[in-house]
PDB file of C-alpha atoms and ligand atoms in Angstrom:
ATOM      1  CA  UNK A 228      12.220   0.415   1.774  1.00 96.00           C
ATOM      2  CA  UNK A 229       9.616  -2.556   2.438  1.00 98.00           C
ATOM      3  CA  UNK A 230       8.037  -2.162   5.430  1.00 98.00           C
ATOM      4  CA  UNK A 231       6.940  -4.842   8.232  1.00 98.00           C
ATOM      5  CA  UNK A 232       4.716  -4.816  11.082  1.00 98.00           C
ATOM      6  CA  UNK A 233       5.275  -7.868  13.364  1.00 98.00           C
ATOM      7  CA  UNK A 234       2.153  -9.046  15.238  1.00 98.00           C
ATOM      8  CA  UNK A 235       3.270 -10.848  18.541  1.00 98.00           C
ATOM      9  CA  UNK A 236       1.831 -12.164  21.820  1.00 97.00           C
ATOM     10  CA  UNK A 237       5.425 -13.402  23.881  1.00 96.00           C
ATOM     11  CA  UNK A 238       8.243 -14.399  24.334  1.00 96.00           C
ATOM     12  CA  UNK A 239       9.090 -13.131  20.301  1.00 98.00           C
ATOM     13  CA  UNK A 240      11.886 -15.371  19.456  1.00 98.00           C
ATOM     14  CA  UNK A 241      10.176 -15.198  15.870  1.00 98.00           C
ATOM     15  CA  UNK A 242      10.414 -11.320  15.680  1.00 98.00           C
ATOM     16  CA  UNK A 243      14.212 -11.697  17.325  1.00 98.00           C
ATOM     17  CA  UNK A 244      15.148 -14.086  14.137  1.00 98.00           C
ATOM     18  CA  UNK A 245      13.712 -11.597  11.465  1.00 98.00           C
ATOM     19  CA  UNK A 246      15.463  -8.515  13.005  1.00 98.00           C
ATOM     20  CA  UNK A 247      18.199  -9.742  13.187  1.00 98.00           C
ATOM     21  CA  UNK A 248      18.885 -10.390   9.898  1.00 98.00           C
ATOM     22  CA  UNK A 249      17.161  -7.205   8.790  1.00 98.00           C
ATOM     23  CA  UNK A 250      20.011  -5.775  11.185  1.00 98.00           C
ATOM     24  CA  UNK A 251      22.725  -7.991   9.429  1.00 98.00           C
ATOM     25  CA  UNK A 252      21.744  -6.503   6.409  1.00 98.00           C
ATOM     26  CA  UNK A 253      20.528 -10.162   4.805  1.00 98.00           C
ATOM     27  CA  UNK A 254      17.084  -8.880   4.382  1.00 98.00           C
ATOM     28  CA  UNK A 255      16.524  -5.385   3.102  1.00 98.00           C
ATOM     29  CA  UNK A 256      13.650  -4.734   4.976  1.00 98.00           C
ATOM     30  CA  UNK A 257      12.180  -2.387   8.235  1.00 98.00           C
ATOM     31  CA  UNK A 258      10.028  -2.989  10.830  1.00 98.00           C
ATOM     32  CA  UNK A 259       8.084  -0.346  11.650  1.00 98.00           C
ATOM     33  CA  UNK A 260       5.934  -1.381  14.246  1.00 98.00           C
ATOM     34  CA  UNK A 261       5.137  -4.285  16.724  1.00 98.00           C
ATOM     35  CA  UNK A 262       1.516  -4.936  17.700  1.00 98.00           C
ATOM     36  CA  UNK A 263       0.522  -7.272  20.966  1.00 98.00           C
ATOM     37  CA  UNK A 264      -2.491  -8.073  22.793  1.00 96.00           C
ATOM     38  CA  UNK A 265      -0.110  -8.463  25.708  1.00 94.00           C
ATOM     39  CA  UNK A 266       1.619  -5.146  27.378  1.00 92.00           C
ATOM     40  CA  UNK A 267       4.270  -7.454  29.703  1.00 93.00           C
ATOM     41  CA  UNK A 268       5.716  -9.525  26.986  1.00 97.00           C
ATOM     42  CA  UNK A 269       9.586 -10.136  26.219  1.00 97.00           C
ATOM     43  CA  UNK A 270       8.398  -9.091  22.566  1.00 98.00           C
ATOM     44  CA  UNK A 271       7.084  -6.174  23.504  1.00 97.00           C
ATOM     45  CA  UNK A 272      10.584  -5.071  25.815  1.00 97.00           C
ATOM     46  CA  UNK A 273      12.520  -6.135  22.757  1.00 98.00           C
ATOM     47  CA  UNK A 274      10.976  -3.727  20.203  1.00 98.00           C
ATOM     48  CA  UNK A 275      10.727  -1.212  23.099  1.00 98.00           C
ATOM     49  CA  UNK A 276      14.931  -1.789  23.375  1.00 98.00           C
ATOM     50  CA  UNK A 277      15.267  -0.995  19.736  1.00 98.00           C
ATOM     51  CA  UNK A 278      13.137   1.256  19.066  1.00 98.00           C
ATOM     52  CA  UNK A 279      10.359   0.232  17.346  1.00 98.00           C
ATOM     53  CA  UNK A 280       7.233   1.885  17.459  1.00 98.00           C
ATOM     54  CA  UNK A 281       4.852  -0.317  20.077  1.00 98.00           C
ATOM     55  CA  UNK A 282       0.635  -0.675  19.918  1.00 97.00           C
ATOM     56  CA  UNK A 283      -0.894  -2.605  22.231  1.00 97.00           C
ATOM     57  CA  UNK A 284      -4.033  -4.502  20.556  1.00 97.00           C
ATOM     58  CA  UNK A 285      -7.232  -3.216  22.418  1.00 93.00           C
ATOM     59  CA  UNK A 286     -10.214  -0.532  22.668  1.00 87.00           C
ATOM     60  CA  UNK A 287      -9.910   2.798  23.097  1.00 82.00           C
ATOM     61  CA  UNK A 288     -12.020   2.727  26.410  1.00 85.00           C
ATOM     62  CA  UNK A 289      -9.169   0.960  28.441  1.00 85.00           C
ATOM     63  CA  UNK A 290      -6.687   3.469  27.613  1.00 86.00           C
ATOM     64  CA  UNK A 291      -5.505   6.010  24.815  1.00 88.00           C
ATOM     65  CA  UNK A 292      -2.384   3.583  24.374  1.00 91.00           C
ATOM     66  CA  UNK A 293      -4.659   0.607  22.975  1.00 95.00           C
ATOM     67  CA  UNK A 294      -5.466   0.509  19.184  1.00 95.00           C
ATOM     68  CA  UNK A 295      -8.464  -1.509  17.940  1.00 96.00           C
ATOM     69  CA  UNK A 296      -7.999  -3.316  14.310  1.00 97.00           C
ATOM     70  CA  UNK A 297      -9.922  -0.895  12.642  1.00 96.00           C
ATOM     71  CA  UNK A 298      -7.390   1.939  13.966  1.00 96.00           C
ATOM     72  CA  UNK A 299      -4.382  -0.174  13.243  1.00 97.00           C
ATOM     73  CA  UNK A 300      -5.663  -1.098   9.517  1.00 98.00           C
ATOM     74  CA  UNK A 301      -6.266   3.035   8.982  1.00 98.00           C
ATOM     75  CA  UNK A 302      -2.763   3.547  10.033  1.00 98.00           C
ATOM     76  CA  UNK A 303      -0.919   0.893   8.323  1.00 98.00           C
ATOM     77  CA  UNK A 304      -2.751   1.617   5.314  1.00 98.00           C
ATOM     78  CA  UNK A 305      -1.794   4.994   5.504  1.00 98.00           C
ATOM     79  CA  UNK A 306       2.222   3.607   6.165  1.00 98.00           C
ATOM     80  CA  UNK A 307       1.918   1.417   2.767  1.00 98.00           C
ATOM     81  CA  UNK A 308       2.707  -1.849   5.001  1.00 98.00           C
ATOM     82  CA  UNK A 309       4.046  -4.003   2.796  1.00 98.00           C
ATOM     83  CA  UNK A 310       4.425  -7.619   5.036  1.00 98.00           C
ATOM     84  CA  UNK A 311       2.594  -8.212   8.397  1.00 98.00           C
ATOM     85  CA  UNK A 312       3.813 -10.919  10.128  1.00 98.00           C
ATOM     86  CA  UNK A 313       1.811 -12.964  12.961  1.00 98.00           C
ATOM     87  CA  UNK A 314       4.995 -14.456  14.960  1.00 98.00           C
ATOM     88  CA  UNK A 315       3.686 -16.076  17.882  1.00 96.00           C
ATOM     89  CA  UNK A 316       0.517 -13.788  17.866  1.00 96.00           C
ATOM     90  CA  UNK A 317      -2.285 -15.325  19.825  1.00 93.00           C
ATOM     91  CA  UNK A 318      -5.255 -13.589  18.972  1.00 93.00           C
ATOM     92  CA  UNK A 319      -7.933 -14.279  16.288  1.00 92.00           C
ATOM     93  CA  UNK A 320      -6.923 -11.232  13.518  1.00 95.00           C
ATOM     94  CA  UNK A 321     -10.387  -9.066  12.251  1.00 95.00           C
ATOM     95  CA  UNK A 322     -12.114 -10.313   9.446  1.00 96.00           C
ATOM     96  CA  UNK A 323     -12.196  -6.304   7.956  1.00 97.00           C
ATOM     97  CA  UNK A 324      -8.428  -6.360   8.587  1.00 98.00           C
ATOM     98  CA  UNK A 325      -7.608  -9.394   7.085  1.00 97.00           C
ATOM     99  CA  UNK A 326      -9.688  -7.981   3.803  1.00 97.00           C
ATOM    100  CA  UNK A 327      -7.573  -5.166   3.979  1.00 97.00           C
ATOM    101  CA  UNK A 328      -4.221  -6.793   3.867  1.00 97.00           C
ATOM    102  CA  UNK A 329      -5.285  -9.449   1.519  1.00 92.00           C
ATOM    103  CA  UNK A 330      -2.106 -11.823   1.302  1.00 95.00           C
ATOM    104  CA  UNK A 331      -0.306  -9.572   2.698  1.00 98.00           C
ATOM    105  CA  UNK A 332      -0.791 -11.236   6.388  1.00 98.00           C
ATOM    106  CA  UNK A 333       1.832 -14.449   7.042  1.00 98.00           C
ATOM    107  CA  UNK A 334       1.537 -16.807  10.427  1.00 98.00           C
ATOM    108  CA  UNK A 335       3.855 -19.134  11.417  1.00 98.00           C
ATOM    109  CA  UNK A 336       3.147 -22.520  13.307  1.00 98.00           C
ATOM    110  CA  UNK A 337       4.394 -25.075  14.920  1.00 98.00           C
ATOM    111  CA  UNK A 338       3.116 -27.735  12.998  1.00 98.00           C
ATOM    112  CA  UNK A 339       2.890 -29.254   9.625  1.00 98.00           C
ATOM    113  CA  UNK A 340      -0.777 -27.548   8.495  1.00 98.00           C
ATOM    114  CA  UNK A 341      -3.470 -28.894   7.888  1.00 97.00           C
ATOM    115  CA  UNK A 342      -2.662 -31.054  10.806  1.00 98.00           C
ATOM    116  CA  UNK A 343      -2.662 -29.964  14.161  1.00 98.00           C
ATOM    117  CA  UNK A 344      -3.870 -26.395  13.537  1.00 97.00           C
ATOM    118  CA  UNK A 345      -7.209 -24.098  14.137  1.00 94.00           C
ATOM    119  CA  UNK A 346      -8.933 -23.018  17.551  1.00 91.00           C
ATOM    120  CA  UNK A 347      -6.894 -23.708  20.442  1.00 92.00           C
ATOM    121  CA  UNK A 348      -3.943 -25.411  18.589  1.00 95.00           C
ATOM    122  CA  UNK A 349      -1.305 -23.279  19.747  1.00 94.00           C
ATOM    123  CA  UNK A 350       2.364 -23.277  21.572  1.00 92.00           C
ATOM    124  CA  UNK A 351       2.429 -26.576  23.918  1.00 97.00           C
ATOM    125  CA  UNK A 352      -0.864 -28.043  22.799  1.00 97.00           C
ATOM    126  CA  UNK A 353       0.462 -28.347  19.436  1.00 98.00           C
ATOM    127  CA  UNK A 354       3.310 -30.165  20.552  1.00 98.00           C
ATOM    128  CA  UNK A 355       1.968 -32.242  23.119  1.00 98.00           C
ATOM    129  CA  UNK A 356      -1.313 -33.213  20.302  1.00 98.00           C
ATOM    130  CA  UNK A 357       1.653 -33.966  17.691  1.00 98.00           C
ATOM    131  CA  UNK A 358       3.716 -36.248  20.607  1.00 98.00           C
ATOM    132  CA  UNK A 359       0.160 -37.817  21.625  1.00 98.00           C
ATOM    133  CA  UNK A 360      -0.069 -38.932  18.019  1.00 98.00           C
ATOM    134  CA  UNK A 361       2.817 -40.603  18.278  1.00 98.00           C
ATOM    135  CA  UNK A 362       4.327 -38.666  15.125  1.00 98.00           C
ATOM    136  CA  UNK A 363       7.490 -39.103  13.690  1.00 98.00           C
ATOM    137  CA  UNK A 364       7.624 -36.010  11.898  1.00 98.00           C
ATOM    138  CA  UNK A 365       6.726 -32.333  12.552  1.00 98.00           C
ATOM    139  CA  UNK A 366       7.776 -29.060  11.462  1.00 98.00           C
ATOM    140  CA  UNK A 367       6.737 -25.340  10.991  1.00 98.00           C
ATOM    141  CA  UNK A 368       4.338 -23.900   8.359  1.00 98.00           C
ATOM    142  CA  UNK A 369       4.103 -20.212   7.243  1.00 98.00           C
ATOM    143  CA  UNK A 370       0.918 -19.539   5.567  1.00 98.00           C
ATOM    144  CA  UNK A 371      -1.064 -16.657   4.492  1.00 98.00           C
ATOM    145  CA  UNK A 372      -3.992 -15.198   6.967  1.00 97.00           C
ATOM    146  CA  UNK A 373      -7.445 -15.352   5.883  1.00 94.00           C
ATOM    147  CA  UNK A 374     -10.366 -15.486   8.250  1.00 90.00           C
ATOM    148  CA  UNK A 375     -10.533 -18.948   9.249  1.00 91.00           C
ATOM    149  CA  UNK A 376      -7.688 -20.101  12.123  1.00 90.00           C
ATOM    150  CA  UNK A 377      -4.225 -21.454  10.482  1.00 92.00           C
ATOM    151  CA  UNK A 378      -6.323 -21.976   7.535  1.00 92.00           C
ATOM    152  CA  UNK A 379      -5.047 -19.958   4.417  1.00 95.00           C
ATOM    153  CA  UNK A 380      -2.850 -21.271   1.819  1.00 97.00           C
ATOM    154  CA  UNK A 381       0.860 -22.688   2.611  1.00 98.00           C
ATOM    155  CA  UNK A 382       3.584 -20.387   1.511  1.00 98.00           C
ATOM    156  CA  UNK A 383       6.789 -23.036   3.267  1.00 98.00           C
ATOM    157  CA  UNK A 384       6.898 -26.089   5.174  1.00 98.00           C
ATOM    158  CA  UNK A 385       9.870 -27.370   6.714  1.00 98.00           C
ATOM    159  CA  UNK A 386       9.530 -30.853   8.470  1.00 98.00           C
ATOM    160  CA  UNK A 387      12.263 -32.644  11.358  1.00 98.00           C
ATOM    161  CA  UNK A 388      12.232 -35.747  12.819  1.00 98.00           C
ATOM    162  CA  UNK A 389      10.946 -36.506  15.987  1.00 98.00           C
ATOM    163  CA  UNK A 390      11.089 -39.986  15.818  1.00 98.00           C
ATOM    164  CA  UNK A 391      13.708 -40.293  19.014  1.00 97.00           C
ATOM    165  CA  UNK A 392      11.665 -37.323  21.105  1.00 98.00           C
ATOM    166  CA  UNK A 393      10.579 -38.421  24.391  1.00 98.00           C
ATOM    167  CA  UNK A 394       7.928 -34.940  25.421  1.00 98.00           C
ATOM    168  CA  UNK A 395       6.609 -32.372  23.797  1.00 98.00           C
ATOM    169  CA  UNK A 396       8.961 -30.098  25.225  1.00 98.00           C
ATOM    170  CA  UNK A 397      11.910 -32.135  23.316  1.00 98.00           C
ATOM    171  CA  UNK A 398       9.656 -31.496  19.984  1.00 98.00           C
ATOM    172  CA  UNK A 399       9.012 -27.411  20.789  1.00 98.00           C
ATOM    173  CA  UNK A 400      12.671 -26.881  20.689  1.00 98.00           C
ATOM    174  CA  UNK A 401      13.409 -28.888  17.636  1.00 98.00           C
ATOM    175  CA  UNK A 402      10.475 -27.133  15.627  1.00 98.00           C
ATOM    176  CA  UNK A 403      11.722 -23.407  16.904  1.00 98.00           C
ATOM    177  CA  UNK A 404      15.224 -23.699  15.658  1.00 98.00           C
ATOM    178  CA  UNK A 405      13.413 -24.892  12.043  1.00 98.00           C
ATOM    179  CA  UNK A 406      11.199 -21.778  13.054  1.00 98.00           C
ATOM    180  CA  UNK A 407      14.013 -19.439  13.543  1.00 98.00           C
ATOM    181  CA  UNK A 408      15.988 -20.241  10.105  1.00 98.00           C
ATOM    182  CA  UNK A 409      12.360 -20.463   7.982  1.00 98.00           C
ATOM    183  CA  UNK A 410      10.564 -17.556   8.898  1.00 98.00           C
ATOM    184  CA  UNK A 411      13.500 -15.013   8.471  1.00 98.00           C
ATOM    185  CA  UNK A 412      13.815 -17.071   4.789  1.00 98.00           C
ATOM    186  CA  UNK A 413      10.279 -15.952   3.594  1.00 98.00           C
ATOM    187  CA  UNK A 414      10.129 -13.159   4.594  1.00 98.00           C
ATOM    188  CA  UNK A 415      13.189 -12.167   2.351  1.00 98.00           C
ATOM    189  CA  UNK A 416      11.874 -13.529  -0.239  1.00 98.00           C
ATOM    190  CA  UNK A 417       8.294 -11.567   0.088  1.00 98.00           C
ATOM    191  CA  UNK A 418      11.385  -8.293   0.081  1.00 98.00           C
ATOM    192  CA  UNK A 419      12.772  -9.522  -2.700  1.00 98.00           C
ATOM    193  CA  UNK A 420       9.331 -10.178  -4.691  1.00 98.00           C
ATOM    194  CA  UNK A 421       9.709 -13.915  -4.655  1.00 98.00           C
ATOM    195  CA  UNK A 422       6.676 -15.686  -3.672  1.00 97.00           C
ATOM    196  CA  UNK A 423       4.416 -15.983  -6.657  1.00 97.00           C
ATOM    197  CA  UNK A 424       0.583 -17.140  -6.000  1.00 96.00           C
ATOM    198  CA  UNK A 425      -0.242 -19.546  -9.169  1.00 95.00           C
ATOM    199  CA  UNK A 426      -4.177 -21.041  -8.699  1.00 89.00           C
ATOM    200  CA  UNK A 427      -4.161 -21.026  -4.987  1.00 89.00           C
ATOM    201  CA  UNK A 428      -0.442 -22.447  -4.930  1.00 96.00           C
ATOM    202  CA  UNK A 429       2.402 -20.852  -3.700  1.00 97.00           C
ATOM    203  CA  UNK A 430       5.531 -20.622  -6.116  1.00 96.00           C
ATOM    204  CA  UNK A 431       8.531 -19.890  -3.919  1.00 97.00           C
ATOM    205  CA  UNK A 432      11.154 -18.841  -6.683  1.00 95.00           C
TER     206      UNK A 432
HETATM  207  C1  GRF B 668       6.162 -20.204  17.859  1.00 85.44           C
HETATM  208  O1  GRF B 668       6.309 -21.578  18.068  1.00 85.44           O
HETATM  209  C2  GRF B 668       5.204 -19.926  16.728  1.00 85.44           C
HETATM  210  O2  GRF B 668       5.203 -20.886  15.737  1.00 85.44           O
HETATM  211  C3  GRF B 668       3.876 -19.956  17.423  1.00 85.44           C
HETATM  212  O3  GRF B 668       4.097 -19.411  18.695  1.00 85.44           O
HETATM  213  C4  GRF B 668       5.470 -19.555  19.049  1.00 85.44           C
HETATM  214  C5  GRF B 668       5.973 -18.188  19.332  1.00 85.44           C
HETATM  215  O4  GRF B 668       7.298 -18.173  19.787  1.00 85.44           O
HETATM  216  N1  GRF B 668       2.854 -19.341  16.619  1.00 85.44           N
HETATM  217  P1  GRF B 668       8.081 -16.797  19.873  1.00 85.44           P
HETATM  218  O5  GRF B 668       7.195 -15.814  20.610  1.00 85.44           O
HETATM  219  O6  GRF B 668       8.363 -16.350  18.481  1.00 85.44           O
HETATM  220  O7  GRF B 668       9.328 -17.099  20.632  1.00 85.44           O
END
């Protein structure tokens, strides 16, 4: 079976949209763990409700239930982690763990990349930097992880207009329903072997 390891940081609507088509049986795919920097999220009491193994993202000295990156990269190496997937995962990822999982790490945002991405460009200051550009499109990007913030190659874009908006909070929800139907798409197709990199170009067949 492919296995996934969801990387989260909150309220995991993201991780919600991809299980639950792994539990309708659309993609043929398990999770087999959740990692978060953040012990109190609704993520984190959703994969604790179904039974999904939890780590929380931290050193060893605060506790024996936090796992630094180099622990987490000898144990999902170990697993043969096929997919992980950064829904809504706030923290910078390891350089040595991204080498580890090379293309093998996807991360969705909010925007259309390479605009409104990199340090600090996350949740509400995307949206409220895309409204304060007056914008009339936006959308969500999944790309793959390298070392650099929201900077590795685009896997799928989907754009929406915003053109009749009137806050960011008006363009959040529009982008997270695109969110919710394109992340749950790609990742099938990583399952079903799908996503071809051509010259540092992703061929979604
Ligand atoms: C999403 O908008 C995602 O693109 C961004 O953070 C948000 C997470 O939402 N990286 P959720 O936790 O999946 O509900």
């Amino acid at each position: 079976m492919f296995k996934i390891i969801v990387f989260v940081s909150g309220r995991g609507s993201n991780f919600k949209a991809i299980y639950s088509q792994i539990e309708a049986g659309i993609i043929k795919a398990e999770i087999l763990g959740v990692v978060s920097n953040n012990k109190s999220c609704k993520a984190i009491d959703f994969a604790k409700e179904k039974k999904i193994k939890t780590y929380l993202l931290g050193d060893k000295s605060q506790g024996n239930e936090f796992w630094d990156f180099d622990q987490l990269a000898k144990i999902f190496q170990k697993e043969n982690i096929d997919l992980i997937v950064l829904a809504g995962f706030l923290k910078k990822i390891s350089e040595a763990f991204v080498n580890k999982f090379k293309q093998k790490i996807i991360n969705i945002h909010p925007a259309l990349l390479p605009s409104f991405g990199g340090k600090g460009m996350y949740g509400s200051h995307v949206h409220k930097a895309v409204f304060e550009a007056a914008c009339k499109v936006s959308g969500a990007t999944i790309h793959f992880v390298d070392e650099v913030y929201d900077n590795g190659i685009i896997i799928a874009q989907e754009a929406v207009d915003i053109s009749d908006v009137a806050s960011p909070e008006e363009i959040a929800e529009k982008v997270l329903k695109i969110e919710h139907n394109l992340l749950p798409k790609v990742v099938k197709k990583f399952v079903e072997n799908k996503i071809i990199i051509i010259k540092n170009r992703v061929i979604v067949i």
